[in-house]
CSV table of C-alpha atoms and ligand atoms in Angstrom, one decimal:
chain,number,residue,atom,x,y,z
A,1,MET,CA,24.0,-0.9,-25.7
A,2,ARG,CA,20.6,-0.3,-27.0
A,3,VAL,CA,18.1,-1.2,-24.2
A,4,LEU,CA,14.3,-1.3,-24.7
A,5,ILE,CA,12.1,-1.4,-21.6
A,6,LEU,CA,8.5,-2.4,-22.1
A,7,GLY,CA,7.3,-0.3,-19.3
A,8,GLY,CA,9.5,2.3,-17.6
A,9,THR,CA,7.0,4.8,-16.4
A,10,ALA,CA,6.2,3.0,-13.1
A,11,TRP,CA,8.4,1.9,-10.2
A,12,LEU,CA,10.6,-1.1,-11.1
A,13,GLY,CA,10.6,-0.3,-14.9
A,14,GLY,CA,11.6,3.3,-14.0
A,15,ALA,CA,14.5,2.1,-11.8
A,16,VAL,CA,15.7,-0.3,-14.6
A,17,ALA,CA,15.6,2.7,-17.1
A,18,ARG,CA,17.4,5.0,-14.6
A,19,TYR,CA,20.2,2.4,-14.0
A,20,ALA,CA,20.6,1.7,-17.7
A,21,VAL,CA,20.9,5.4,-18.5
A,22,GLY,CA,23.4,5.7,-15.7
A,23,GLN,CA,25.5,3.0,-17.2
A,24,GLY,CA,25.7,4.9,-20.5
A,25,HIS,CA,23.2,2.7,-22.4
A,26,GLU,CA,20.8,4.1,-25.0
A,27,VAL,CA,17.4,3.6,-23.3
A,28,THR,CA,14.0,3.5,-24.9
A,29,CYS,CA,10.7,2.8,-23.0
A,30,LEU,CA,7.4,1.8,-24.4
A,31,ALA,CA,4.3,2.7,-22.3
A,32,ARG,CA,1.1,4.7,-22.5
A,33,GLY,CA,2.6,7.4,-20.2
A,34,GLU,CA,-0.4,7.0,-17.8
A,35,SER,CA,1.7,5.8,-14.8
A,36,GLY,CA,4.2,8.6,-15.0
A,37,SER,CA,7.2,9.8,-17.0
A,38,VAL,CA,10.4,8.0,-17.8
A,39,PRO,CA,13.7,8.9,-16.1
A,40,GLU,CA,15.8,11.7,-17.5
A,41,GLY,CA,18.0,10.5,-20.3
A,42,ALA,CA,15.5,7.8,-21.4
A,43,ARG,CA,13.3,8.2,-24.5
A,44,LEU,CA,9.5,7.4,-24.1
A,45,VAL,CA,7.7,6.0,-27.1
A,46,THR,CA,4.0,6.1,-26.3
A,47,GLY,CA,1.9,3.2,-27.3
A,48,ASP,CA,-0.8,0.9,-26.0
A,49,ARG,CA,0.3,-2.7,-25.8
A,50,ASP,CA,-3.3,-3.9,-26.1
A,51,ARG,CA,-3.1,-2.6,-29.7
A,52,THR,CA,-1.3,-4.7,-32.3
A,53,ASP,CA,0.5,-1.6,-33.9
A,54,ALA,CA,2.1,-0.6,-30.6
A,55,TYR,CA,5.5,-2.1,-31.4
A,56,ARG,CA,5.7,-0.8,-35.0
A,57,PRO,CA,8.0,2.2,-34.1
A,58,LEU,CA,10.4,-0.2,-32.3
A,59,VAL,CA,11.1,-2.9,-34.9
A,60,THR,CA,14.2,-1.3,-36.3
A,61,PRO,CA,17.2,-1.1,-35.9
A,62,GLY,CA,16.9,-3.8,-33.1
A,63,TRP,CA,18.0,-4.1,-29.5
A,64,ASP,CA,20.8,-5.6,-27.4
A,65,LEU,CA,18.3,-6.1,-24.5
A,66,VAL,CA,14.6,-6.0,-24.1
A,67,VAL,CA,13.1,-5.9,-20.5
A,68,ASP,CA,9.4,-6.6,-20.1
A,69,VAL,CA,7.6,-5.9,-16.8
A,70,SER,CA,4.1,-6.8,-18.0
A,71,ARG,CA,1.6,-8.9,-16.0
A,72,GLN,CA,-0.6,-9.6,-19.1
A,73,PRO,CA,0.1,-12.7,-21.2
A,74,GLY,CA,-1.5,-11.1,-24.3
A,75,GLN,CA,0.9,-8.2,-24.1
A,76,VAL,CA,3.9,-10.4,-23.6
A,77,ARG,CA,3.0,-12.6,-26.6
A,78,SER,CA,2.5,-9.6,-28.9
A,79,ALA,CA,5.8,-8.1,-27.8
A,80,LEU,CA,7.6,-11.3,-28.5
A,81,ALA,CA,5.9,-11.7,-31.9
A,82,ALA,CA,6.9,-8.2,-32.9
A,83,LEU,CA,10.4,-7.9,-31.3
A,84,SER,CA,11.9,-11.2,-30.3
A,85,ASP,CA,13.8,-11.6,-33.6
A,86,ARG,CA,15.0,-8.0,-33.2
A,87,SER,CA,16.6,-8.5,-29.8
A,88,GLU,CA,19.8,-10.3,-28.7
A,89,ARG,CA,18.8,-10.7,-25.1
A,90,TRP,CA,15.4,-10.7,-23.3
A,91,VAL,CA,14.5,-10.4,-19.6
A,92,PHE,CA,11.0,-11.0,-18.4
A,93,VAL,CA,10.2,-9.7,-14.9
A,94,SER,CA,8.3,-12.6,-13.4
A,95,SER,CA,7.3,-13.2,-9.8
A,96,GLY,CA,7.6,-15.8,-7.0
A,97,SER,CA,3.8,-15.9,-7.3
A,98,VAL,CA,4.3,-18.4,-10.2
A,99,TYR,CA,4.8,-21.1,-7.5
A,100,ALA,CA,2.0,-23.3,-6.5
A,101,ASP,CA,3.3,-23.9,-3.0
A,102,HIS,CA,4.7,-21.4,-0.5
A,103,SER,CA,4.8,-23.6,2.6
A,104,ARG,CA,8.4,-25.0,2.5
A,105,PRO,CA,11.3,-22.8,3.7
A,106,GLY,CA,14.3,-23.2,1.5
A,107,ALA,CA,12.4,-24.2,-1.6
A,108,GLY,CA,14.0,-23.4,-4.9
A,109,LEU,CA,13.4,-23.5,-8.6
A,110,ASP,CA,12.1,-27.1,-8.5
A,111,THR,CA,8.9,-25.9,-6.8
A,112,PRO,CA,5.9,-26.8,-8.9
A,113,LEU,CA,4.3,-23.9,-10.8
A,114,LEU,CA,0.7,-22.9,-11.0
A,115,PRO,CA,-1.1,-23.8,-14.2
A,116,ALA,CA,-0.7,-21.2,-16.9
A,117,LEU,CA,-3.6,-18.8,-17.4
A,118,ASP,CA,-5.7,-19.5,-20.4
A,119,GLY,CA,-6.3,-16.2,-22.1
A,120,ASP,CA,-4.7,-12.9,-22.7
A,121,GLU,CA,-5.6,-10.9,-19.5
A,122,ALA,CA,-4.8,-11.7,-15.9
A,123,ALA,CA,-7.0,-10.3,-13.1
A,124,PRO,CA,-5.4,-9.5,-9.7
A,125,GLU,CA,-6.6,-12.9,-8.4
A,126,THR,CA,-5.0,-14.7,-11.3
A,127,TYR,CA,-1.7,-12.8,-11.2
A,128,GLY,CA,0.4,-15.9,-10.6
A,129,GLU,CA,-1.2,-17.9,-13.3
A,130,GLY,CA,-0.8,-14.9,-15.6
A,131,LYS,CA,2.9,-14.7,-14.9
A,132,VAL,CA,3.2,-18.4,-15.6
A,133,ALA,CA,1.5,-17.9,-19.0
A,134,CYS,CA,3.9,-15.0,-19.7
A,135,GLU,CA,6.9,-17.3,-18.9
A,136,VAL,CA,5.5,-20.0,-21.2
A,137,ALA,CA,5.2,-17.5,-24.0
A,138,CYS,CA,8.8,-16.3,-23.5
A,139,ARG,CA,10.1,-19.9,-23.6
A,140,ALA,CA,7.9,-20.7,-26.7
A,141,ALA,CA,9.4,-17.7,-28.6
A,142,ARG,CA,13.0,-17.8,-27.4
A,143,GLY,CA,13.7,-21.3,-26.1
A,144,ASP,CA,16.4,-21.0,-23.5
A,145,ASN,CA,17.5,-17.5,-24.6
A,146,VAL,CA,15.5,-15.6,-22.0
A,147,LEU,CA,16.0,-14.6,-18.4
A,148,LEU,CA,12.9,-15.2,-16.2
A,149,ALA,CA,13.5,-13.0,-13.2
A,150,ARG,CA,11.2,-14.3,-10.5
A,151,SER,CA,11.1,-11.5,-8.0
A,152,GLY,CA,10.0,-11.7,-4.4
A,153,LEU,CA,9.0,-8.7,-2.4
A,154,ILE,CA,10.5,-5.6,-3.9
A,155,VAL,CA,11.1,-2.7,-1.4
A,156,GLY,CA,12.7,0.7,-1.1
A,157,TYR,CA,12.3,4.3,-2.3
A,158,GLY,CA,9.2,4.8,-4.5
A,159,ASP,CA,7.3,1.8,-3.2
A,160,ARG,CA,3.6,2.5,-3.4
A,161,SER,CA,2.4,-0.7,-1.7
A,162,ASP,CA,2.8,0.7,1.8
A,163,ARG,CA,4.3,-2.6,3.0
A,164,PHE,CA,8.0,-2.7,3.9
A,165,GLY,CA,8.2,1.1,4.6
A,166,TYR,CA,5.6,0.7,7.3
A,167,TRP,CA,8.3,-0.4,9.8
A,168,PRO,CA,10.8,2.4,9.6
A,169,GLY,CA,7.9,4.8,9.0
A,170,ARG,CA,6.1,3.7,12.1
A,171,PHE,CA,9.1,3.8,14.4
A,172,ALA,CA,9.8,7.3,13.1
A,173,LEU,CA,6.3,8.4,13.8
A,174,ALA,CA,6.3,6.9,17.3
A,175,ARG,CA,9.6,8.7,17.9
A,176,GLU,CA,7.8,12.0,17.1
A,177,ASP,CA,4.5,11.3,19.1
A,178,GLY,CA,6.2,9.5,22.0
A,179,GLY,CA,3.8,6.5,21.8
A,180,PRO,CA,4.5,2.8,21.7
A,181,VAL,CA,4.8,0.6,18.6
A,182,LEU,CA,2.9,-2.6,18.1
A,183,VAL,CA,5.0,-5.5,16.9
A,184,PRO,CA,4.3,-9.2,16.5
A,185,LYS,CA,5.4,-11.4,19.5
A,186,ARG,CA,7.0,-14.0,17.2
A,187,THR,CA,9.9,-12.3,15.5
A,188,ASP,CA,11.9,-15.4,14.7
A,189,ARG,CA,10.1,-16.0,11.4
A,190,PRO,CA,11.8,-15.3,8.1
A,191,ALA,CA,11.7,-12.1,6.2
A,192,GLN,CA,13.0,-11.7,2.6
A,193,PHE,CA,13.0,-8.7,0.2
A,194,LEU,CA,15.1,-7.0,-2.3
A,195,ASP,CA,15.8,-3.3,-2.8
A,196,VAL,CA,14.4,-2.0,-6.1
A,197,THR,CA,17.7,-0.5,-7.0
A,198,ASP,CA,19.5,-3.9,-6.6
A,199,LEU,CA,16.9,-5.7,-8.6
A,200,ALA,CA,17.0,-3.0,-11.4
A,201,ALA,CA,20.8,-3.0,-11.6
A,202,TRP,CA,20.9,-6.8,-11.8
A,203,ILE,CA,18.2,-7.0,-14.4
A,204,VAL,CA,20.2,-4.8,-16.7
A,205,ASP,CA,23.7,-6.2,-16.0
A,206,ALA,CA,22.6,-9.9,-16.0
A,207,GLY,CA,20.5,-9.4,-19.1
A,208,LEU,CA,23.3,-7.9,-21.0
A,209,ARG,CA,25.8,-10.4,-19.7
A,210,GLY,CA,23.6,-13.1,-21.2
A,211,VAL,CA,22.4,-14.8,-18.0
A,212,THR,CA,19.4,-17.0,-19.0
A,213,GLY,CA,16.9,-19.3,-17.4
A,214,ALA,CA,14.7,-19.0,-14.4
A,215,VAL,CA,16.2,-17.2,-11.4
A,216,ASP,CA,14.6,-16.7,-8.0
A,217,ALA,CA,15.6,-13.0,-7.8
A,218,TYR,CA,15.2,-12.8,-4.1
A,219,GLY,CA,17.2,-10.9,-1.5
A,220,PRO,CA,19.0,-12.6,1.4
A,221,GLN,CA,17.1,-14.7,3.9
A,222,ARG,CA,16.6,-12.7,7.1
A,223,VAL,CA,14.7,-12.9,10.3
A,224,LEU,CA,11.9,-10.5,11.1
A,225,GLY,CA,13.4,-9.5,14.5
A,226,ASP,CA,16.6,-8.3,12.8
A,227,VAL,CA,14.7,-6.2,10.4
A,228,LEU,CA,12.6,-4.6,13.1
A,229,ALA,CA,15.7,-3.9,15.2
A,230,ALA,CA,17.4,-2.3,12.2
A,231,ALA,CA,14.2,-0.3,11.4
A,232,ARG,CA,14.0,0.9,15.0
A,233,GLU,CA,17.7,2.1,14.8
A,234,VAL,CA,17.3,3.8,11.5
A,235,ALA,CA,14.3,5.7,12.8
A,236,GLY,CA,16.1,6.6,16.1
A,237,PHE,CA,13.3,5.1,18.1
A,238,ALA,CA,14.1,4.5,21.8
A,239,GLY,CA,10.5,4.0,23.0
A,240,VAL,CA,8.4,1.1,24.0
A,241,GLU,CA,7.5,-1.9,21.7
A,242,VAL,CA,4.3,-3.8,22.6
A,243,SER,CA,4.5,-7.4,21.5
A,244,VAL,CA,1.2,-9.0,20.6
A,245,SER,CA,0.6,-12.7,19.9
A,246,ASP,CA,-0.6,-14.1,16.6
A,247,GLU,CA,-3.9,-15.0,18.2
A,248,ALA,CA,-4.5,-11.5,19.6
A,249,LEU,CA,-3.6,-9.9,16.3
A,250,ARG,CA,-6.0,-12.2,14.4
A,251,ASP,CA,-8.7,-11.5,17.0
A,252,ALA,CA,-8.2,-7.8,16.4
A,253,GLY,CA,-8.8,-8.4,12.7
A,254,VAL,CA,-5.2,-7.6,11.6
A,255,GLU,CA,-4.3,-9.2,8.3
A,256,GLU,CA,-1.0,-10.9,7.6
A,257,PHE,CA,1.7,-9.3,5.4
A,258,MET,CA,-0.4,-6.9,3.2
A,259,GLY,CA,-3.7,-5.3,2.6
A,260,GLU,CA,-5.8,-2.9,4.6
A,261,ARG,CA,-5.3,-3.2,8.4
A,262,SER,CA,-2.3,-5.5,8.1
A,263,LEU,CA,1.1,-5.9,9.6
A,264,ALA,CA,3.8,-5.8,7.0
A,265,LEU,CA,6.2,-8.8,6.9
A,266,TRP,CA,4.1,-10.7,9.5
A,267,LEU,CA,3.4,-14.1,8.1
A,268,ALA,CA,2.1,-16.6,10.7
A,269,ASP,CA,0.1,-18.9,8.4
A,270,PRO,CA,2.0,-22.2,8.0
A,271,GLU,CA,0.9,-22.4,4.3
A,272,TRP,CA,3.1,-19.3,3.7
A,273,ALA,CA,6.0,-20.4,5.9
A,274,GLY,CA,8.3,-20.6,2.9
A,275,PHE,CA,7.2,-17.4,1.1
A,276,SER,CA,9.9,-15.3,2.7
A,277,ALA,CA,12.5,-18.0,3.0
A,278,ARG,CA,13.3,-19.0,-0.6
A,279,ASP,CA,16.6,-20.5,-1.5
A,280,THR,CA,18.7,-17.8,-3.1
A,281,THR,CA,21.3,-20.1,-4.8
A,282,SER,CA,20.0,-19.3,-8.3
A,283,ALA,CA,20.2,-15.6,-7.6
A,284,GLN,CA,23.8,-15.8,-6.2
A,285,VAL,CA,25.0,-17.9,-9.2
A,286,ALA,CA,23.4,-15.3,-11.5
A,287,GLY,CA,25.3,-12.5,-9.7
A,288,LEU,CA,22.5,-10.8,-7.8
A,289,SER,CA,23.8,-8.9,-4.8
A,290,ALA,CA,21.9,-6.9,-2.2
A,291,ARG,CA,23.0,-3.6,-0.5
A,292,GLY,CA,23.0,-3.4,3.2
A,293,LEU,CA,19.8,-3.6,5.2
A,294,VAL,CA,20.3,-0.2,6.8
A,295,ASP,CA,20.7,1.5,3.4
A,296,THR,CA,17.4,0.0,2.2
A,297,LEU,CA,15.6,1.0,5.4
A,298,ARG,CA,17.0,4.6,5.1
A,299,ASP,CA,15.6,4.9,1.6
A,300,ALA,CA,12.3,3.4,2.6
A,301,LEU,CA,12.1,5.8,5.5
A,302,ALA,CA,12.9,8.8,3.2
A,303,TRP,CA,10.0,7.7,0.9
A,304,GLU,CA,7.6,7.2,3.9
A,305,ARG,CA,8.4,10.7,5.0
A,306,GLU,CA,7.5,12.0,1.5
A,307,LEU,CA,4.2,10.1,1.6
A,308,GLY,CA,3.5,11.4,5.2
A,309,LEU,CA,4.3,9.2,8.3
A,310,ALA,CA,0.9,9.9,9.8
A,311,ARG,CA,-1.2,9.3,6.6
A,312,THR,CA,-4.4,7.4,6.9
A,313,GLY,CA,-6.0,4.9,4.5
A,314,ARG,CA,-2.8,2.9,3.9
A,315,LYS,CA,-2.8,0.1,1.4
A,316,ALA,CA,-0.9,-2.0,4.0
A,317,GLY,CA,0.0,-1.5,7.6
A,318,LEU,CA,-2.1,0.0,10.4
A,319,ASP,CA,-3.2,3.6,10.7
A,320,ARG,CA,-1.7,5.1,13.9
A,321,ALA,CA,-4.9,5.5,15.8
A,322,ASP,CA,-6.0,1.9,15.0
A,323,GLU,CA,-2.6,0.6,16.1
A,324,LEU,CA,-2.8,2.5,19.4
A,325,THR,CA,-6.3,1.1,20.1
A,326,ILE,CA,-5.0,-2.5,19.4
A,327,ILE,CA,-2.2,-1.8,21.8
A,328,GLU,CA,-4.6,-0.5,24.5
A,329,ASP,CA,-6.8,-3.6,24.1
A,330,ALA,CA,-3.8,-5.9,24.3
A,331,ARG,CA,-2.7,-4.2,27.5
A,332,SER,CA,-6.0,-4.3,29.3
B,401,LIG,N1,6.2,-5.1,-6.1
B,401,LIG,C1,6.6,-6.3,-5.8
B,401,LIG,O1,6.9,-6.6,-4.7
B,401,LIG,C2,6.7,-7.3,-6.9
B,401,LIG,C3,7.0,-8.6,-6.6
B,401,LIG,C4,7.2,-9.5,-7.6
B,401,LIG,C5,7.2,-9.1,-8.9
B,401,LIG,N2,6.8,-7.9,-9.2
B,401,LIG,C6,6.8,-7.5,-10.6
B,401,LIG,O2,7.6,-6.3,-10.8
B,401,LIG,C7,7.1,-5.6,-11.9
B,401,LIG,C8,6.8,-4.2,-11.4
B,401,LIG,O3,7.0,-3.3,-12.5
B,401,LIG,P1,6.7,-1.8,-12.4
B,401,LIG,O4,6.8,-1.3,-11.0
B,401,LIG,O5,7.6,-1.1,-13.4
B,401,LIG,O6,5.3,-1.7,-13.1
B,401,LIG,P2,3.8,-1.9,-13.0
B,401,LIG,O7,3.3,-1.1,-11.9
B,401,LIG,O8,3.5,-3.3,-13.1
B,401,LIG,O9,3.5,-1.1,-14.4
B,401,LIG,C9,3.4,-1.6,-15.6
B,401,LIG,C10,4.2,-0.8,-16.6
B,401,LIG,O10,3.6,-1.2,-17.9
B,401,LIG,C11,3.0,-0.1,-18.5
B,401,LIG,N3,1.7,-0.5,-19.1
B,401,LIG,C12,0.7,-1.0,-18.5
B,401,LIG,N4,-0.3,-1.2,-19.4
B,401,LIG,C13,0.2,-0.9,-20.6
B,401,LIG,C14,-0.4,-0.9,-21.9
B,401,LIG,N5,-1.6,-1.3,-22.2
B,401,LIG,N6,0.4,-0.4,-22.9
B,401,LIG,C15,1.7,0.0,-22.7
B,401,LIG,N7,2.2,0.0,-21.5
B,401,LIG,C16,1.5,-0.4,-20.4
B,401,LIG,C17,2.8,0.9,-17.5
B,401,LIG,O11,2.9,2.2,-18.0
B,401,LIG,P3,1.7,3.2,-18.5
B,401,LIG,O12,0.6,3.0,-17.4
B,401,LIG,O13,2.3,4.5,-18.5
B,401,LIG,O14,1.3,2.7,-19.8
B,401,LIG,C18,4.0,0.7,-16.5
B,401,LIG,O15,5.1,1.3,-17.0
B,401,LIG,C19,5.9,-6.3,-12.4
B,401,LIG,O16,6.3,-7.2,-13.4
B,401,LIG,C20,5.5,-7.1,-11.2
B,401,LIG,O17,4.7,-8.2,-11.6
B,401,LIG,C21,6.6,-6.9,-8.3
């Protein structure tokens, strides 16, 4: 099959291209080439999607599948205008950030959406509204003949967000230095994520199979405690965990889930109680399956080792010295 990826030089797009090449498809990627290269076996057509002529080299002879990973409504609209008639199937990689409410565990596709962004360019703080506008553009151009893959937290090898990998990485570092590991006291809350390789494979297979409509492309519902236990095991950590209450973590200025000085996967705010507990029925019906947790953790740990377990200035998680200070304060 002839597969066109609008993207392909970064993380998920690269994984989509790699999987499609592995399946024997003929893979072309459109990107500027600023984020990296494309996987071996894929062809890169360089172009800037903010320019109207970017799609010109891609109009003929047409595509069996187009996969778009953009966050920018202007780029999505121009791609659809140039290529929608030239492609049998279309997958837009959207996000669970399109939803206006994240408080209800078990919520599904009927959750109200944010208003669509007015304009061509989304900023980081209007990411969700931008994705809604992208979805609206896809529907306007293709009616029902588009798969809107609303992804939750994507994890695994190659993740540059420093989030999920924090846990196996931190247990592995503590195994090396012999110190304790800080964990949230409440570990009964939900955790939900999907390995990048599972998402990439499903995007290609479901897209080519003709799956359409909105799908919450989320991994299985899990509990934080189970994830931490598996991370500990994968890292071979047999040391001490120090459990710290939500209040003490907040007092120490630790952020929830992501960002500098955060604890990955820790979500105590009731307004976000459903963020990591979405109903996965639409994903299961659409044939999305997830590999085992241990495999995902092993890959995430291998990537953390490449990045350096003891690195400082993480985008998410705690630097080791900071973590040990919080532990000391919690113990005194
Ligand atoms: N990480 C998560 O947990 C998470 C959760 C939900 C949804 N998502 C979604 O998952 C997707 C992630 O995709 P990703 O990792 O492949 O990519 P990404 O980091 O969003 O990169 C965007 C891709 O588009 C290309 N690009 C950006 N500006 C361009 C321009 N002006 N012209 C041409 N190409 C341009 C980039 O390549 P060049 O820079 O080389 O041009 C890159 O290949 C996104 O749709 C994101 O919204 C992520």
